[in-house]
Amino acid sequence: MAIVSIDKEKCIGCGACVDVCPFGALIMADDVAAVNDKCTACGACLDICPVMAISLPESTGGPARDLTAYQGVWVWVEQFRGKARSISWEMMGQGRRLADRRKAALTACVLGHGVEHIAGEAIAYGADRVFHVDHPGLGVYRTSPYAAALVGLVRRYKPEIFLLGASLRGRDLAGSVATELYTGLTADCTGLEIDPESGFLRQTRPAFGGNILATILCPNHRPQMSTVRHRVFEMPHPDSHRQGQIVAVETKLDEERIATSVLNFVQEFTEVNLTEARVIVSGGRGLGNPKGFEMLRELADVLGGTVAASRAAVDAGWIPYEHQVGQTGRTVRPDLYIACGISGAVQHLAGMNTAQVIVAINKDPAAPIFSVADYGITGDLYQIIPALTEQFRKRLRS
Amino acid sequence: MNIVVCIKQVPDTAEVKINPETGTLMREGVPSIVNPFDTFAIEEALCLKEKFGGKVTVLTMGPQQAVEALKEALAMGADQAILLSDRAFAGSDTWATAYTLALAIRKLGAFDIILCGKQAIDGDTGQVGPGIAVQLAVTALTYVSKINRVEIEPAPGFIEVERVLDEGRETLQTRLPVLLTVVKDINIPRLSTISDIRRAVQMRIPTWTAADLPGADPKKLGLDGSPTRVVTICSPPGRGATVEMIPADRVDEAASALVEKILARNVL
Ligand SMILES: Cc1cc2nc3c(=O)[nH]c(=O)nc-3n(C[C@H](O)[C@H](O)[C@H](O)COP(=O)(O)OP(=O)(O)OC[C@H]3O[C@@H](n4cnc5c(N)ncnc54)[C@H](O)[C@@H]3O)c2cc1C
Ligand SMILES: Nc1ncnc2c1ncn2[C@@H]1O[C@H](COP(=O)(O)O)[C@@H](O)[C@H]1O
């Protein structure tokens, strides 16, 4: 499955590409690099080569389309029981920024039943236009009617960029819609920029358990679709004076033809208030036992904050999964994050390094958590945290 | 009951480390494993087969070495395994992967249930499952944590499942055939015995190439068929903060110094 090609004339046999290949697809043979069938064309080796001997084969890039027919930025506004999810507004903030860069309009897609108020909110959060699709069949999220409605809108109005939240529903819906439209979809983006030359959307996302960041383009298909992680981007401030246009879109939905029905819903999580928390006190394996979280909770209470955890603490069964911060847990963006007994693995950092102020308490002065922290204390957390709680209690009371 | 499981061989990302000096991936000795979420899919397929009879077919698209993943699935008890491997598939993104897997599933004939993992740990996209379902025009139910009921009679039959969403658990019912993506709560995968592994090693695993897939449009395969392009790979940037270490010779003093510094930042 060799896919990158190596110019044997240019190759100087330095081996730099062999070291960076995540798949072990590059080897040295006869003093020059060679590629084997593990190659996935990820491109990790292209930049490292000092003599530019490695290239991806030019692709015909699928069906040629008139890309200029596609204009504007769209955001799907996810709602649950008539309440818009905050992730959708975070994306409106990004959508607004991208639309301004492209000198284009921002459109929100609001689907549901009896959710007119959300269409109004979407304008306050930055939309120029809202497609409001109201139908009893859209009252509760189901993939096929939601996907059908969005695919219909995209085919008709041709957006250039389409953003959805990387919530569970958002990923489910985006996967369906992009496949149907035969366009590219980049999951879980943490960065979105417009390429100044081509005008394409540069989508950045973590891969390999957060060990690397990949930047992905969708050059020949439209719309360019991304799902975006919760709390990675700032929440915009709504402006109730903004003006926009609400377009009611008719939909022909035949309940008889929808195979799926929702029988029941048991609400279990209230987002644990973690993603919204301004102050988070987080504990890791260094706590040594589940009781350690009681001590953290005391500090969190004094600060009006919430308790969170690393995956090691969750896997040990000390605290439920919904408290996990990181790559496979929640992304948080508090004003203050206090990491206690957490080493600072990349997967953990991926979920909290946009916090405004980070404090690390760890007995190992070489722990990587100190490399992202603003303030650090080296020492035993069982001595430091009670002292800290005590001091905060005194100072905040006065 | 005909059940198809799509599995992917992935590098064990838990073993991937970054070289702190060069900021590059250190892949030395990183083992390849069956995507952990796919082992739950295999287990669920085997449970369904035990209940309803039928056949479990495991599919993977990847390089030749991916047969190792298929052998693991056979050792767990799958009846048949097929490797999709061809230069023409190389460079596939999730769109082209779903397209190729769907062609192979169509070639296998009628199916009742397709199982996938909720996502692959190397890419973490979770897009391939819904993609296959759209290509085959069947319903996809994602993030399934429990199969409550399956009825195959009267045709077309139906399935009732529980699935996890951000706010809680939803119970859904839909017609067969269906594609499910599963989460780890759904079961505990069985372990294979030495004799299972011996038996699996003996089994023949056919390799299908693009030429073996009826109706395959070469323009929709591999890199050519993939709408997305990875243009750069880099290591995550630092936060740009320099840590101020607070001496902790006396715990009380350290604590009060830290409290003053945090208060001065106006974040409380
Ligand atoms: C695909 C993938 C996804 C992952 N996703 C996540 C994720 O979402 N979130 C996540 O957190 N991790 C995730 N991980 C796991 C991650 O790689 C680390 O294993 C994990 O974050 C380690 O948790 P920890 O820092 O609590 O434990 P450790 O790494 O064991 O660190 C414990 C720390 O506590 C310190 N310590 C011990 N005792 C004391 C004491 N008395 N006082 C002070 N300090 C003390 C030690 O010096 C050490 O630094 C993921 C891994 C993979 C492969
Ligand atoms: N190359 C592949 N071969 C077989 N199945 C795959 C492949 N890639 C993805 N899948 C399936 O799709 C699921 C989701 O993968 P992904 O969309 O890559 O996160 C996996 O858990 C597998 O069940």
PDB file of C-alpha atoms and ligand atoms in Angstrom, chain A residues 208-210 283-288 309-313 324-330 340-348 361-364 367-368 379-382, chain B residues 12-15 121 124, ligand 1:
ATOM      1  CA  PHE A 208      -3.076   9.349  17.906  1.00  0.00           C
ATOM      2  CA  GLY A 209      -4.502   9.889  21.348  1.00  0.00           C
ATOM      3  CA  GLY A 210      -3.557  13.557  21.255  1.00  0.00           C
ATOM      4  CA  GLY A 283      -7.220  14.998  41.074  1.00  0.00           C
ATOM      5  CA  GLY A 284      -5.133  12.194  39.611  1.00  0.00           C
ATOM      6  CA  ARG A 285      -3.504   8.946  40.548  1.00  0.00           C
ATOM      7  CA  GLY A 286      -1.357  10.870  43.011  1.00  0.00           C
ATOM      8  CA  LEU A 287      -4.348  11.032  45.372  1.00  0.00           C
ATOM      9  CA  GLY A 288      -3.748   7.343  45.993  1.00  0.00           C
ATOM     10  CA  ALA A 309     -10.197  13.967  37.535  1.00  0.00           C
ATOM     11  CA  SER A 310      -7.594  12.415  35.269  1.00  0.00           C
ATOM     12  CA  ARG A 311      -8.354   9.189  33.484  1.00  0.00           C
ATOM     13  CA  ALA A 312      -6.098   7.244  35.842  1.00  0.00           C
ATOM     14  CA  ALA A 313      -8.320   8.276  38.777  1.00  0.00           C
ATOM     15  CA  GLN A 324     -12.886  12.961  33.461  1.00  0.00           C
ATOM     16  CA  VAL A 325     -11.006  15.778  31.780  1.00  0.00           C
ATOM     17  CA  GLY A 326      -8.990  15.201  28.621  1.00  0.00           C
ATOM     18  CA  GLN A 327      -8.878  13.750  25.175  1.00  0.00           C
ATOM     19  CA  THR A 328     -11.419  11.037  25.945  1.00  0.00           C
ATOM     20  CA  GLY A 329     -13.200  12.989  28.647  1.00  0.00           C
ATOM     21  CA  ARG A 330     -14.472  16.540  28.721  1.00  0.00           C
ATOM     22  CA  CYS A 340      -3.388  17.772  42.141  1.00  0.00           C
ATOM     23  CA  GLY A 341      -1.330  14.605  41.724  1.00  0.00           C
ATOM     24  CA  ILE A 342      -1.722  14.662  37.957  1.00  0.00           C
ATOM     25  CA  SER A 343       1.389  14.023  35.890  1.00  0.00           C
ATOM     26  CA  GLY A 344       0.196  15.962  32.836  1.00  0.00           C
ATOM     27  CA  ALA A 345       0.029  13.399  30.017  1.00  0.00           C
ATOM     28  CA  VAL A 346      -0.741  14.961  26.608  1.00  0.00           C
ATOM     29  CA  GLN A 347      -4.189  13.380  26.677  1.00  0.00           C
ATOM     30  CA  HIS A 348      -4.968  15.155  29.919  1.00  0.00           C
ATOM     31  CA  ILE A 361       0.710  20.422  42.830  1.00  0.00           C
ATOM     32  CA  ASN A 362       2.930  17.395  42.382  1.00  0.00           C
ATOM     33  CA  LYS A 363       5.696  15.759  44.362  1.00  0.00           C
ATOM     34  CA  ASP A 364       7.739  15.133  41.219  1.00  0.00           C
ATOM     35  CA  ALA A 367       6.205  16.161  36.082  1.00  0.00           C
ATOM     36  CA  PRO A 368       5.141  17.516  32.666  1.00  0.00           C
ATOM     37  CA  GLY A 379       5.402  18.528  47.490  1.00  0.00           C
ATOM     38  CA  ASP A 380       2.914  16.163  49.049  1.00  0.00           C
ATOM     39  CA  LEU A 381      -0.607  17.143  48.137  1.00  0.00           C
ATOM     40  CA  TYR A 382      -1.943  15.750  51.425  1.00  0.00           C
TER      41      TYR A 382
ATOM     42  CA  ASP B  12      -1.731   1.090  20.475  1.00  0.00           C
ATOM     43  CA  THR B  13      -1.878   4.825  21.113  1.00  0.00           C
ATOM     44  CA  ALA B  14      -1.351   4.243  24.832  1.00  0.00           C
ATOM     45  CA  GLU B  15       2.170   3.166  23.910  1.00  0.00           C
ATOM     46  CA  ILE B 121      -8.500   5.117  18.673  1.00  0.00           C
ATOM     47  CA  ASP B 124     -11.104   9.021  16.887  1.00  0.00           C
TER      48      ASP B 124
HETATM   49  C1  LIG C   1      -6.137   7.236  23.714  1.00  0.00           C
HETATM   50  C2  LIG C   1      -5.909   7.750  25.105  1.00  0.00           C
HETATM   51  C3  LIG C   1      -6.802   8.649  25.646  1.00  0.00           C
HETATM   52  C4  LIG C   1      -6.616   9.149  26.927  1.00  0.00           C
HETATM   53  N1  LIG C   1      -7.501  10.066  27.410  1.00  0.00           N
HETATM   54  C5  LIG C   1      -7.275  10.615  28.625  1.00  0.00           C
HETATM   55  C6  LIG C   1      -8.145  11.632  29.140  1.00  0.00           C
HETATM   56  O1  LIG C   1      -9.160  11.985  28.533  1.00  0.00           O
HETATM   57  N2  LIG C   1      -7.858  12.181  30.322  1.00  0.00           N
HETATM   58  C7  LIG C   1      -6.764  11.802  31.065  1.00  0.00           C
HETATM   59  O2  LIG C   1      -6.556  12.369  32.145  1.00  0.00           O
HETATM   60  N3  LIG C   1      -5.952  10.845  30.619  1.00  0.00           N
HETATM   61  C8  LIG C   1      -6.175  10.240  29.427  1.00  0.00           C
HETATM   62  N4  LIG C   1      -5.349   9.253  29.003  1.00  0.00           N
HETATM   63  C9  LIG C   1      -4.360   8.707  29.944  1.00  0.00           C
HETATM   64  C10 LIG C   1      -3.090   9.510  30.073  1.00  0.00           C
HETATM   65  O3  LIG C   1      -2.179   9.074  29.083  1.00  0.00           O
HETATM   66  C11 LIG C   1      -2.442   9.277  31.447  1.00  0.00           C
HETATM   67  O4  LIG C   1      -2.248   7.892  31.629  1.00  0.00           O
HETATM   68  C12 LIG C   1      -3.261   9.807  32.614  1.00  0.00           C
HETATM   69  O5  LIG C   1      -3.686  11.130  32.366  1.00  0.00           O
HETATM   70  C13 LIG C   1      -2.435   9.755  33.871  1.00  0.00           C
HETATM   71  O6  LIG C   1      -3.211  10.182  34.981  1.00  0.00           O
HETATM   72  P1  LIG C   1      -2.495  10.791  36.251  1.00  0.00           P
HETATM   73  O7  LIG C   1      -1.740  11.993  35.858  1.00  0.00           O
HETATM   74  O8  LIG C   1      -3.559  10.957  37.283  1.00  0.00           O
HETATM   75  O9  LIG C   1      -1.572   9.588  36.745  1.00  0.00           O
HETATM   76  P2  LIG C   1       0.006   9.457  36.749  1.00  0.00           P
HETATM   77  O10 LIG C   1       0.571   9.693  35.407  1.00  0.00           O
HETATM   78  O11 LIG C   1       0.297   8.180  37.415  1.00  0.00           O
HETATM   79  O12 LIG C   1       0.471  10.658  37.643  1.00  0.00           O
HETATM   80  C14 LIG C   1       0.326  10.722  39.030  1.00  0.00           C
HETATM   81  C15 LIG C   1       1.129  11.926  39.526  1.00  0.00           C
HETATM   82  O13 LIG C   1       0.879  12.129  40.888  1.00  0.00           O
HETATM   83  C16 LIG C   1       2.083  12.522  41.520  1.00  0.00           C
HETATM   84  N5  LIG C   1       1.939  12.177  42.949  1.00  0.00           N
HETATM   85  C17 LIG C   1       1.883  10.942  43.502  1.00  0.00           C
HETATM   86  N6  LIG C   1       1.688  11.039  44.818  1.00  0.00           N
HETATM   87  C18 LIG C   1       1.629  12.342  45.128  1.00  0.00           C
HETATM   88  C19 LIG C   1       1.465  13.062  46.342  1.00  0.00           C
HETATM   89  N7  LIG C   1       1.295  12.467  47.527  1.00  0.00           N
HETATM   90  N8  LIG C   1       1.471  14.410  46.277  1.00  0.00           N
HETATM   91  C20 LIG C   1       1.638  15.053  45.089  1.00  0.00           C
HETATM   92  N9  LIG C   1       1.798  14.407  43.923  1.00  0.00           N
HETATM   93  C21 LIG C   1       1.791  13.068  43.933  1.00  0.00           C
HETATM   94  C22 LIG C   1       3.154  11.769  40.786  1.00  0.00           C
HETATM   95  O14 LIG C   1       4.396  12.441  40.888  1.00  0.00           O
HETATM   96  C23 LIG C   1       2.619  11.758  39.344  1.00  0.00           C
HETATM   97  O15 LIG C   1       3.128  12.863  38.600  1.00  0.00           O
HETATM   98  C24 LIG C   1      -5.520   8.735  27.715  1.00  0.00           C
HETATM   99  C25 LIG C   1      -4.631   7.818  27.183  1.00  0.00           C
HETATM  100  C26 LIG C   1      -4.809   7.343  25.893  1.00  0.00           C
HETATM  101  C27 LIG C   1      -3.819   6.384  25.345  1.00  0.00           C
END
